[in-house]
Short mmCIF file of C-alpha atoms and ligand atoms in Angstrom, two decimals:
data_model
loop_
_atom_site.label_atom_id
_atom_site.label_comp_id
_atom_site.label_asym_id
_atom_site.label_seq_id
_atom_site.Cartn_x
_atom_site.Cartn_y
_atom_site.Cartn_z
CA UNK A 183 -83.83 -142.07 48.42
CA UNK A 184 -87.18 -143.73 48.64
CA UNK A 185 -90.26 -141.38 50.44
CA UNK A 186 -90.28 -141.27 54.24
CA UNK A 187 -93.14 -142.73 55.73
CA UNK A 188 -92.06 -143.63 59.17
CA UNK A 189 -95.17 -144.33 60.44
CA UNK A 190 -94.70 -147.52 57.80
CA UNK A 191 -90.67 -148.10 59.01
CA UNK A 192 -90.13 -150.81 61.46
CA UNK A 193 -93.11 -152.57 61.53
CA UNK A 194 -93.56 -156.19 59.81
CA UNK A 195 -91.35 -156.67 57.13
CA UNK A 196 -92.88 -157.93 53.36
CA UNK A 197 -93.93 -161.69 53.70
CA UNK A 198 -91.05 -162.89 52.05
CA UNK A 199 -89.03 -160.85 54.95
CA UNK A 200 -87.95 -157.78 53.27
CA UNK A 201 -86.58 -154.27 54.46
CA UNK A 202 -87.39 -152.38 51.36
CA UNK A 203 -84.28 -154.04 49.05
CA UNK A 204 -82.86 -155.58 51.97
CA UNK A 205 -83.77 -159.14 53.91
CA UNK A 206 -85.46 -162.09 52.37
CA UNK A 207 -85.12 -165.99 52.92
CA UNK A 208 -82.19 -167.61 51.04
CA UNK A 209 -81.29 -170.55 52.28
CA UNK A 210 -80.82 -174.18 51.40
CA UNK A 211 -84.51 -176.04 50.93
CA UNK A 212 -83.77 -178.34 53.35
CA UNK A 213 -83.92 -175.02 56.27
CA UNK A 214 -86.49 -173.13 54.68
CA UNK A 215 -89.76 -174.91 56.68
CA UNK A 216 -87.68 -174.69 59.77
CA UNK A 217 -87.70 -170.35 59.15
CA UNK A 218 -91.80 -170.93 58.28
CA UNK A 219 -92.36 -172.72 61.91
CA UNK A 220 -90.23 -170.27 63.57
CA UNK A 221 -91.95 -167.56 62.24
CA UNK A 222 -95.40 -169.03 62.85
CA UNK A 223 -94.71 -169.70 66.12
CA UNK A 224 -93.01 -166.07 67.20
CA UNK A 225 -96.22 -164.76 65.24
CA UNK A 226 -98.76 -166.27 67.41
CA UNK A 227 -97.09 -165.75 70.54
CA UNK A 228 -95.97 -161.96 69.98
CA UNK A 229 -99.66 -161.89 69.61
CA UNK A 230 -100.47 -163.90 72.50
CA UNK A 231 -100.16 -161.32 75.92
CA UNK A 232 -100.02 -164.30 78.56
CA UNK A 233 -96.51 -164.84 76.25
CA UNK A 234 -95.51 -161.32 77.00
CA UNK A 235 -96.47 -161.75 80.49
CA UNK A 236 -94.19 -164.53 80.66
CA UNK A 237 -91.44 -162.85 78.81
CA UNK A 238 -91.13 -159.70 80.59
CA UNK A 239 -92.11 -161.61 83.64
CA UNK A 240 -88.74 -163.30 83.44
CA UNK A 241 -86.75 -160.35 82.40
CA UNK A 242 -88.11 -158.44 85.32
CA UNK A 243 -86.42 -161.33 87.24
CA UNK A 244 -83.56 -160.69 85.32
CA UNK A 245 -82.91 -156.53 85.97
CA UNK A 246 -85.70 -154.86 84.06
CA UNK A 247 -86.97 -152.21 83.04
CA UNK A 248 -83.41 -150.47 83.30
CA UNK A 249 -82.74 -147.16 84.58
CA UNK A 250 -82.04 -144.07 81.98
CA UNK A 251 -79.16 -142.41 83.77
CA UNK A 252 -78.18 -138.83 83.31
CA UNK A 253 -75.10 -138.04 83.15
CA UNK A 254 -74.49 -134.89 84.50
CA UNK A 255 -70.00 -134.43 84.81
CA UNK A 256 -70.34 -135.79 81.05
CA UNK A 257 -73.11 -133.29 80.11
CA UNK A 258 -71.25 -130.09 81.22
CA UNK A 259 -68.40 -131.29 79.87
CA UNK A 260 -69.65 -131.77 76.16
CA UNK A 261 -72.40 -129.17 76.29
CA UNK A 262 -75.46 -131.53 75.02
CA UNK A 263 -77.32 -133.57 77.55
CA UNK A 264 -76.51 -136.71 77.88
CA UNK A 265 -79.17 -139.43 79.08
CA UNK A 266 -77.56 -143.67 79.22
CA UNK A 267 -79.96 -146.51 78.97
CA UNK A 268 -78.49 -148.85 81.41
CA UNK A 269 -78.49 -152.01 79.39
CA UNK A 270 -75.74 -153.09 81.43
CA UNK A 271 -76.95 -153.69 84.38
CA UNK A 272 -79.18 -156.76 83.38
CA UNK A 273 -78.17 -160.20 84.56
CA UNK A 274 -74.84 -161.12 82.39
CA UNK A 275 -74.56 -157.57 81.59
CA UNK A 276 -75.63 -156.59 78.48
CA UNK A 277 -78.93 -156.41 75.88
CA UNK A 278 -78.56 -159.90 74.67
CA UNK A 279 -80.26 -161.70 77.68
CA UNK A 280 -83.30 -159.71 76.07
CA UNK A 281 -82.96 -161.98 72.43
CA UNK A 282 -82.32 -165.65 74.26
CA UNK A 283 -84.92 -165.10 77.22
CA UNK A 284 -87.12 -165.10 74.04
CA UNK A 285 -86.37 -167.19 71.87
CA UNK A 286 -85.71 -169.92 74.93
CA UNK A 287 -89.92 -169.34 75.36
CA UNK A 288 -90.34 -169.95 71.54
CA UNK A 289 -88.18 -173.05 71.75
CA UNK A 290 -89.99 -174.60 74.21
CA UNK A 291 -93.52 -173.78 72.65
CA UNK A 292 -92.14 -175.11 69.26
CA UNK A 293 -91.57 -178.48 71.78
CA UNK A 294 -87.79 -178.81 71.18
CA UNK A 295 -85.70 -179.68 73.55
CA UNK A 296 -82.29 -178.56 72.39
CA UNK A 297 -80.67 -174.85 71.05
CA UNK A 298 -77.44 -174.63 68.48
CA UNK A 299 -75.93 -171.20 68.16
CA UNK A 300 -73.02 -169.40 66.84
CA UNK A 301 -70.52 -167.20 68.74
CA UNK A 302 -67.65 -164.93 67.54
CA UNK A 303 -66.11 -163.28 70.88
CA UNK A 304 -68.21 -165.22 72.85
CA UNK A 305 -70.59 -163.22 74.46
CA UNK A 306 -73.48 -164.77 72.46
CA UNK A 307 -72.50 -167.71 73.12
CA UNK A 308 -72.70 -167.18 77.10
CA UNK A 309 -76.48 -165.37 77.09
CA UNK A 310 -77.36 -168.49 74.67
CA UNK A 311 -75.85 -170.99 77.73
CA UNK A 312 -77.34 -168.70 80.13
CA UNK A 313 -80.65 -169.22 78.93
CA UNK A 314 -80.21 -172.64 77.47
CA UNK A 315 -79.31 -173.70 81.54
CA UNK A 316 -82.68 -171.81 82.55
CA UNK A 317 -84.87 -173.64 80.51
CA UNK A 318 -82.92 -177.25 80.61
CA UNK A 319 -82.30 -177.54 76.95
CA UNK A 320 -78.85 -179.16 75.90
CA UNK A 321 -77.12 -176.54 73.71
CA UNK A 322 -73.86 -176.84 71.45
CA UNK A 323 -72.44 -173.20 70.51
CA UNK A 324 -70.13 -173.12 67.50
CA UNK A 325 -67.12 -171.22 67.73
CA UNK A 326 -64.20 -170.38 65.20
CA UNK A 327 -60.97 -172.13 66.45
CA UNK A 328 -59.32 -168.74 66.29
CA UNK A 329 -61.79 -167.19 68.99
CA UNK A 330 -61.76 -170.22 71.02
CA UNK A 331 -57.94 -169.47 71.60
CA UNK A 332 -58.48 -165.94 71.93
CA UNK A 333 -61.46 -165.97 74.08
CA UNK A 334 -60.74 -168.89 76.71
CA UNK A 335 -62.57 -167.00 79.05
CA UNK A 336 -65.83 -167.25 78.04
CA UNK A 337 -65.27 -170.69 76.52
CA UNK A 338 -64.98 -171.47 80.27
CA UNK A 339 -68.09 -169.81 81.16
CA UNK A 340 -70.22 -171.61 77.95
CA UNK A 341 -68.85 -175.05 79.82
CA UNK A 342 -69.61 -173.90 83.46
CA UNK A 343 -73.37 -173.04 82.61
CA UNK A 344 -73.62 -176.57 80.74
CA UNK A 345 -73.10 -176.21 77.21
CA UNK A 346 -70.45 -178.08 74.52
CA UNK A 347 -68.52 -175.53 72.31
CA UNK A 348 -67.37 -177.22 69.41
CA UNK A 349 -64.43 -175.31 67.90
CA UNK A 350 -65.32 -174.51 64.30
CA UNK A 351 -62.13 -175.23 62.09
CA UNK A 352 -63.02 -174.25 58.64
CA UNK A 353 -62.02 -170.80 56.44
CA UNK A 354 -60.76 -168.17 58.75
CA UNK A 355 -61.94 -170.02 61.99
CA UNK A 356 -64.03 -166.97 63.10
CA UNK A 357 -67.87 -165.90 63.62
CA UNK A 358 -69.12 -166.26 60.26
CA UNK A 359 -67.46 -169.93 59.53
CA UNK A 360 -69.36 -170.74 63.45
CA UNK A 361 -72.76 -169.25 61.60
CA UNK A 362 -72.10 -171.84 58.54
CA UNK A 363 -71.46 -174.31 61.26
CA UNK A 364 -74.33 -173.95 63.46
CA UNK A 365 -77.04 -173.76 59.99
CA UNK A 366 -75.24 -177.21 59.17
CA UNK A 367 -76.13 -178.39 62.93
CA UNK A 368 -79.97 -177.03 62.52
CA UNK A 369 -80.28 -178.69 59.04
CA UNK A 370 -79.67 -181.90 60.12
CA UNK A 371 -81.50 -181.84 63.46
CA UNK A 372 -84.25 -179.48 63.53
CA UNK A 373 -86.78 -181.79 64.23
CA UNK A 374 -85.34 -180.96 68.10
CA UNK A 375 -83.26 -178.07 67.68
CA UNK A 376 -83.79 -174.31 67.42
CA UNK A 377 -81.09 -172.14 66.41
CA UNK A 378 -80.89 -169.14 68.66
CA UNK A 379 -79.55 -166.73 66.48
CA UNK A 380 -77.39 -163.46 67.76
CA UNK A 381 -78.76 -160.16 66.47
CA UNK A 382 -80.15 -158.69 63.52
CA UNK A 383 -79.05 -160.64 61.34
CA UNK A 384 -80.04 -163.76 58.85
CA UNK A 385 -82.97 -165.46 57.37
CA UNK A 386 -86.48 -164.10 57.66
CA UNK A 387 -87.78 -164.31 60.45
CA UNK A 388 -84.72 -163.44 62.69
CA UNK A 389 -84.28 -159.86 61.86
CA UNK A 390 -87.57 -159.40 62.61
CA UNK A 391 -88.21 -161.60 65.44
CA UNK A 392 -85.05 -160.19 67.31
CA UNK A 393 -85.72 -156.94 66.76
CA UNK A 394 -89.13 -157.59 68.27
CA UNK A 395 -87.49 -159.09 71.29
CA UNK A 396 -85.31 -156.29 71.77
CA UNK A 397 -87.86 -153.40 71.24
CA UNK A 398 -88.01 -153.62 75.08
CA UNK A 399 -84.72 -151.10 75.07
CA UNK A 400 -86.86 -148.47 73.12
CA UNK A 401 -89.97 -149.14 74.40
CA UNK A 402 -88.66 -148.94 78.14
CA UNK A 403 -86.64 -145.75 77.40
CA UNK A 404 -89.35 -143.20 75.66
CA UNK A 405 -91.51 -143.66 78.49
CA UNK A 406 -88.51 -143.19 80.66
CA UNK A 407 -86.91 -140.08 78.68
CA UNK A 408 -90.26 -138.15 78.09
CA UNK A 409 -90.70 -138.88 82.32
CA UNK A 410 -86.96 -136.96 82.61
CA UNK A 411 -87.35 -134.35 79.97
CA UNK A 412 -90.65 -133.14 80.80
CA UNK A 413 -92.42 -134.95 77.88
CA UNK A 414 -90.34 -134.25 75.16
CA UNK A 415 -88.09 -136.95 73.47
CA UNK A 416 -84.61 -137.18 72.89
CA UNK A 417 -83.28 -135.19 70.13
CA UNK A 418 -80.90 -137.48 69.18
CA UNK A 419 -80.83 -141.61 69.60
CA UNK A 420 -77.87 -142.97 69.81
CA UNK A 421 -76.74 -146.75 69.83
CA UNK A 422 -73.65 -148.82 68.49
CA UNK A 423 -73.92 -151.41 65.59
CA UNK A 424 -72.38 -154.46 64.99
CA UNK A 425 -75.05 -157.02 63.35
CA UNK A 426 -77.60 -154.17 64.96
CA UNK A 427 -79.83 -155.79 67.67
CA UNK A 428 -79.24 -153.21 70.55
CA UNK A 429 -79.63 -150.47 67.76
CA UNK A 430 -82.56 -152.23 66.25
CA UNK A 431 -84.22 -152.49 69.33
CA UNK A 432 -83.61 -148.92 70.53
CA UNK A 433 -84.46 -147.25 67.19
CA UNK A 434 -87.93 -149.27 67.29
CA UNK A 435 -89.30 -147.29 70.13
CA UNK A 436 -88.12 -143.68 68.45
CA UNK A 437 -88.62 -144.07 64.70
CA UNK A 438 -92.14 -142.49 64.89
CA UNK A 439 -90.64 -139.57 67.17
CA UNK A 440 -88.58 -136.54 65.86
CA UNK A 441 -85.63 -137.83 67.07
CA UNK A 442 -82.79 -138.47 64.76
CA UNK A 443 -81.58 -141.72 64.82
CA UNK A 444 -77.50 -142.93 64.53
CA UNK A 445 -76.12 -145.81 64.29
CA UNK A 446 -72.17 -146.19 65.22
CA UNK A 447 -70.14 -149.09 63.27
CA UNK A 448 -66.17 -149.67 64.29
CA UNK A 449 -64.25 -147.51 61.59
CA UNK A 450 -62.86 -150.51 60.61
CA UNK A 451 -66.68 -152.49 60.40
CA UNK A 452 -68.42 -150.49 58.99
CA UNK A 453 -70.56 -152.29 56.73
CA UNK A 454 -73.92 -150.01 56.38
CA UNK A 455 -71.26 -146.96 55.81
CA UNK A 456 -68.79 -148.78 53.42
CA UNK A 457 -70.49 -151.83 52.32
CA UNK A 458 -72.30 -152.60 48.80
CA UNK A 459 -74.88 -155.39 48.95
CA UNK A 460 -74.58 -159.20 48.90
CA UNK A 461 -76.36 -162.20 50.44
CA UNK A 462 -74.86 -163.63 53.70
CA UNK A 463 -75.99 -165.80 56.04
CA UNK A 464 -79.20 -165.97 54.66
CA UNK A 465 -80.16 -162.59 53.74
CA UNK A 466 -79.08 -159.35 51.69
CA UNK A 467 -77.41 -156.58 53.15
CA UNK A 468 -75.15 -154.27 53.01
CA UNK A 469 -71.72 -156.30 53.84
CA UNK A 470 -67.76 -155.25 53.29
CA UNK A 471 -66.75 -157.40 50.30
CA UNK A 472 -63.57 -156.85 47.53
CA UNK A 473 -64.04 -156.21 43.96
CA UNK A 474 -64.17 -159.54 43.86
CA UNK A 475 -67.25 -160.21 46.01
CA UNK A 476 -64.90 -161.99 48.87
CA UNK A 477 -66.23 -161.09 52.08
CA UNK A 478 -63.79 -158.73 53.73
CA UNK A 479 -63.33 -159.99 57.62
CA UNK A 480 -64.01 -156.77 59.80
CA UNK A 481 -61.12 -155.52 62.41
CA UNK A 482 -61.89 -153.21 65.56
CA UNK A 483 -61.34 -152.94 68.98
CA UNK A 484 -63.68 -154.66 70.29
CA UNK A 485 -64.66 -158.35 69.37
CA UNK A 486 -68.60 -157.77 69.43
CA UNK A 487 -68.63 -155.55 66.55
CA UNK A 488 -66.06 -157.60 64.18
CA UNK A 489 -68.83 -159.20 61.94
CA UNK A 490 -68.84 -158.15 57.75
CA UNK A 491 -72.23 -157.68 57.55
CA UNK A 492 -74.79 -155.94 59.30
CA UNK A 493 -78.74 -156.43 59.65
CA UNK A 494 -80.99 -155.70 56.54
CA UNK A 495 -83.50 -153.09 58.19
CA UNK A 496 -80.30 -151.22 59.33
CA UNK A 497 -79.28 -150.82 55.27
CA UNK A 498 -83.15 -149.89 54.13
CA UNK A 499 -83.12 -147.40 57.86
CA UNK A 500 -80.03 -146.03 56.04
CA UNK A 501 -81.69 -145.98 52.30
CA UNK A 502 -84.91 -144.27 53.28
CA UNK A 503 -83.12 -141.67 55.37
CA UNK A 504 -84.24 -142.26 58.83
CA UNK A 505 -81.11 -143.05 60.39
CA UNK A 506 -77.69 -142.15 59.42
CA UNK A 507 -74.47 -144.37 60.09
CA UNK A 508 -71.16 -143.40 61.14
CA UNK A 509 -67.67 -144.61 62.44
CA UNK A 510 -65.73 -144.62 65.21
CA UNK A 511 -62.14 -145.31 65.40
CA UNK A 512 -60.58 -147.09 68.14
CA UNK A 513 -58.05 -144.52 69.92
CA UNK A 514 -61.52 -142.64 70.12
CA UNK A 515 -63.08 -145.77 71.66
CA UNK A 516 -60.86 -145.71 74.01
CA UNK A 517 -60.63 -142.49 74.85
CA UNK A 518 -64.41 -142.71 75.17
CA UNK A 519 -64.09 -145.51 77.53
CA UNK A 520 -61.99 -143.57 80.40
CA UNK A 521 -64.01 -140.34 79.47
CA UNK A 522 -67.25 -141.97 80.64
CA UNK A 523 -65.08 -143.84 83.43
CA UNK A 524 -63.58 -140.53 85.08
CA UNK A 525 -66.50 -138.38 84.67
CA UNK A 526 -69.71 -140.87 85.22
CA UNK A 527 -67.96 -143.74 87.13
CA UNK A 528 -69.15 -146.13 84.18
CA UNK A 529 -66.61 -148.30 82.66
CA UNK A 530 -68.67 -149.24 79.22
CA UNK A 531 -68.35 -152.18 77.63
CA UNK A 532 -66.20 -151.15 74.21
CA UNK A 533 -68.92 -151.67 71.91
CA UNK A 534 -71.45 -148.88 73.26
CA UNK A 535 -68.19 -147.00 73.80
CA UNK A 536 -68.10 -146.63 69.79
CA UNK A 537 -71.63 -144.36 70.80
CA UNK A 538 -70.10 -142.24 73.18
CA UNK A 539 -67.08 -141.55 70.98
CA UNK A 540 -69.72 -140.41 68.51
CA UNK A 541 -71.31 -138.09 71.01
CA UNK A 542 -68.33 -136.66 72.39
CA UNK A 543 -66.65 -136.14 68.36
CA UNK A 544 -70.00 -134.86 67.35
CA UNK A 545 -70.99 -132.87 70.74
CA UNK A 546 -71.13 -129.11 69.71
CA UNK A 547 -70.70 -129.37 65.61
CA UNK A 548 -73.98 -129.02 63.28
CA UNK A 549 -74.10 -132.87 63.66
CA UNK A 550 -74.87 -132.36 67.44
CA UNK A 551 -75.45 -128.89 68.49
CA UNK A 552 -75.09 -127.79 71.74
CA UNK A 553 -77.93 -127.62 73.64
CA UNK A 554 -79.14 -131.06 72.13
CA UNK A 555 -80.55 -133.88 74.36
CA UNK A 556 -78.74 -137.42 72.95
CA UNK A 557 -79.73 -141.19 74.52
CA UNK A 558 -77.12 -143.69 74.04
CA UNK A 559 -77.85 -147.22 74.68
CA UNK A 560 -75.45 -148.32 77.41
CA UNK A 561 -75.33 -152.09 75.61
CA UNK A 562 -72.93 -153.73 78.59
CA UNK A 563 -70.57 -153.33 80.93
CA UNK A 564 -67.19 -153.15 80.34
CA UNK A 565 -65.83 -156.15 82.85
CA UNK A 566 -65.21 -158.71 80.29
CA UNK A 567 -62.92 -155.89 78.46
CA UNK A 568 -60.99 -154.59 81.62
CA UNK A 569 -58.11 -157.22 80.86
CA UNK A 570 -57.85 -156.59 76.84
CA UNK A 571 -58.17 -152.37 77.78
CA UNK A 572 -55.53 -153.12 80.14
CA UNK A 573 -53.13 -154.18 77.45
CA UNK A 574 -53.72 -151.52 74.72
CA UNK A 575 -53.84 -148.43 77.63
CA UNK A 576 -49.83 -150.03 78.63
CA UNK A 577 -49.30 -150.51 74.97
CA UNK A 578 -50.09 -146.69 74.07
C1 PLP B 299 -72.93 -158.35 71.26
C2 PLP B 299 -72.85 -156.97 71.71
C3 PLP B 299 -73.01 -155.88 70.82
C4 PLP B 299 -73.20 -156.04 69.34
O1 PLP B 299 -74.38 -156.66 68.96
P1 PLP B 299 -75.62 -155.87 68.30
O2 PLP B 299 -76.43 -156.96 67.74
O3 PLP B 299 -75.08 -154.93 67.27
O4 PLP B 299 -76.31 -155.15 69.39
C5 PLP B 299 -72.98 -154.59 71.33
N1 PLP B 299 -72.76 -154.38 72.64
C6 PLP B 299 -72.58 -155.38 73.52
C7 PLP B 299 -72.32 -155.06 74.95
C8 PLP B 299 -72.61 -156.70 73.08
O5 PLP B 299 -72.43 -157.69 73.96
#
């Protein structure tokens, strides 16, 4: 373990875009001045306030700030208070309309007229369309042929907001042969093009840069929990992880507070917990590979979280000590889901489910003692899961 300085943790990363071991730039040549104009243009307008004035201007058109609920039945029940940033209750209902309001502003100050990006279960996809419609750009989402057949619901959506999802037939027709898909778009066409990457994840500048855009969560919610709990902050911060923006963006306004930080991954995901480090997509991480250095494909309940790897400042956040990573298995989701359902009337979304099935395994053990205040990061609402919940409750 490397010395904690957390007054130094989650700041800017190394120029060349590393996390302590983790992050970096490797890419084909051909992309590498595209990252250096992105990142020159998110620098000067993160340090430009009439850019944040526009930014949150729109997201305060869009539901923000969110509320921090308490949740009282859930609290009594589990003996640790229990406090829920309501990420889902923005427009489209979850924390990604925070990453494409964003980078929709940076496209059009970069002058280009037109955003690629990659989906696995389709909910990027849709807050990419969502904001690509705002703004007027065209925008072409790459999707694995398998999710397209799986997800036909949002592939409807993508169309009815305006954009072309081009089925992605290569490898095992999922997220990360969409990601290959959508840097072969942007290579050939950046002169117009920006590719509006999903979370965490990727080439410097996008772990940083999305983070950034997300810090809004964390930022929003200390004010908001100190306001509740008299001025303290939250003993525990809580927030599920699948390429890690919601948790990025959450941990970024606690990291410099006493609060412990934990990250949930799907038991059967869990790439800062299980993985050993590789380069994908453009940058090193931790990331579930075989002896052999194949990428493993991830499996859990819930589509958002199925990605191998995981962001690089989650895997240095894990090597320096400041958060800690854990699973959650899917009966557990579930059960988390209805718990939070019958005692809060809040049907979750099942990613941020994974959290409360942390809290409510942990609740009352030396990993959460009783009397402990926890925020979890709400990251959506659970509509889009109702049907697929539906089938595994008559299943079981
Ligand atoms: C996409 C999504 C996630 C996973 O993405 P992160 O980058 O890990 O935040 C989590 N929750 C919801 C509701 C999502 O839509």
């Amino acid at each position: 373990m490397e010395s904690r300085d957390t007054a130094a943790l989650m700041r800017e990363p190394t120029p060349e875009g590393r996390f302590g071991r983790f992050g970096g730039r490797f890419l084909p040549e051909a992309l590498v001045p595209a990252c250096q104009e992105l990142e020159a243009a998110f620098r000067a307008a993160w340090a430009d306030p009439a850019f944040h004035d526009e930014y949150l201007g729109i997201l305060a058109a869009n539901g923000r700030p969110t509320p921090v609920s308490e949740c009282r039945r859930l609290s009594e029940r589990l003996g640790v208070r229990v406090l829920l940033k309501r990420e889902d209750l923005t427009h489209t209902g979850s924390h990604k309309i925070n990453n494409v309001i964003g980078q929709a502003l940076l496209t059009r100050r970069m002058g280009k007229t037109r955003v690629v990006a990659e989906t696995g279960a389709g909910q990027h996809g849709v807050a990419a369309a969502t904001a690509a419609a705002m703004f007027g750009f065209e925008c072409v989402i790459y999707m694995g042929e398998v999710d397209v057949e799986r997800q036909a619901l949002n592939v409807f959506r993508m169309k009815l907001l305006g954009a072309e999802v081009v089925p992605v037939g290569s490898g095992s027709r999922t997220l990360k042969d969409a990601i290959n898909e959508a840097f072969r778009d942007w290579v050939s066409s950046v002169e117009t093009t920006h590719y509006l990457l999903g979370s965490v994840t990727g080439p410097h500048p996008y772990p940083w840069m999305i983070r950034e855009l997300q810090r809004v969560i964390g930022d929003e919610a200390r004010g908001q929990c100190r306001a509740i709990l008299g001025g303290a902050d939250p003993d525990y911060v809580v927030a599920c992880v699948g390429g890690g923006s919601n948790a990025a963006g959450t941990f970024a306004g606690f990291v410099d507070t006493g609060a412990r930080l934990v990250g949930v991954e799907p038991a059967g995901g869990a790439a800062v917990g299980r993985g050993i480090p590789g380069v994908v997509h453009g940058s090193l991480s931790q990331l579930l590979q075989d002896e052999h250095g194949q990428i493993i494909e991830a499996h859990s309940v819930s589509a958002g979280l199925d990605y191998p790897g995981v962001g690089p400042e989650h895997a240095h956040l894990a090597d320096v000590g400041r958060a800690v990573y854990v699973p959650a298995a899917d009966e557990e989701v579930l059960a988390a889901l209805r718990l939070l359902a019958t005692t809060e009337g809040i049907i979750p979304a099942l990613e941020p489910a994974h959290a409360v099935a942390w809290v409510i395994r942990a609740a009352g053990t030396d990993a959460l003692p009783t009397g402990s205040t926890v925020l979890i990061t709400m990251s959506g609402r659970g509509d889009k899961d109702a049907e697929h919940v539906m089938g595994m409750l008559d299943a079981g």
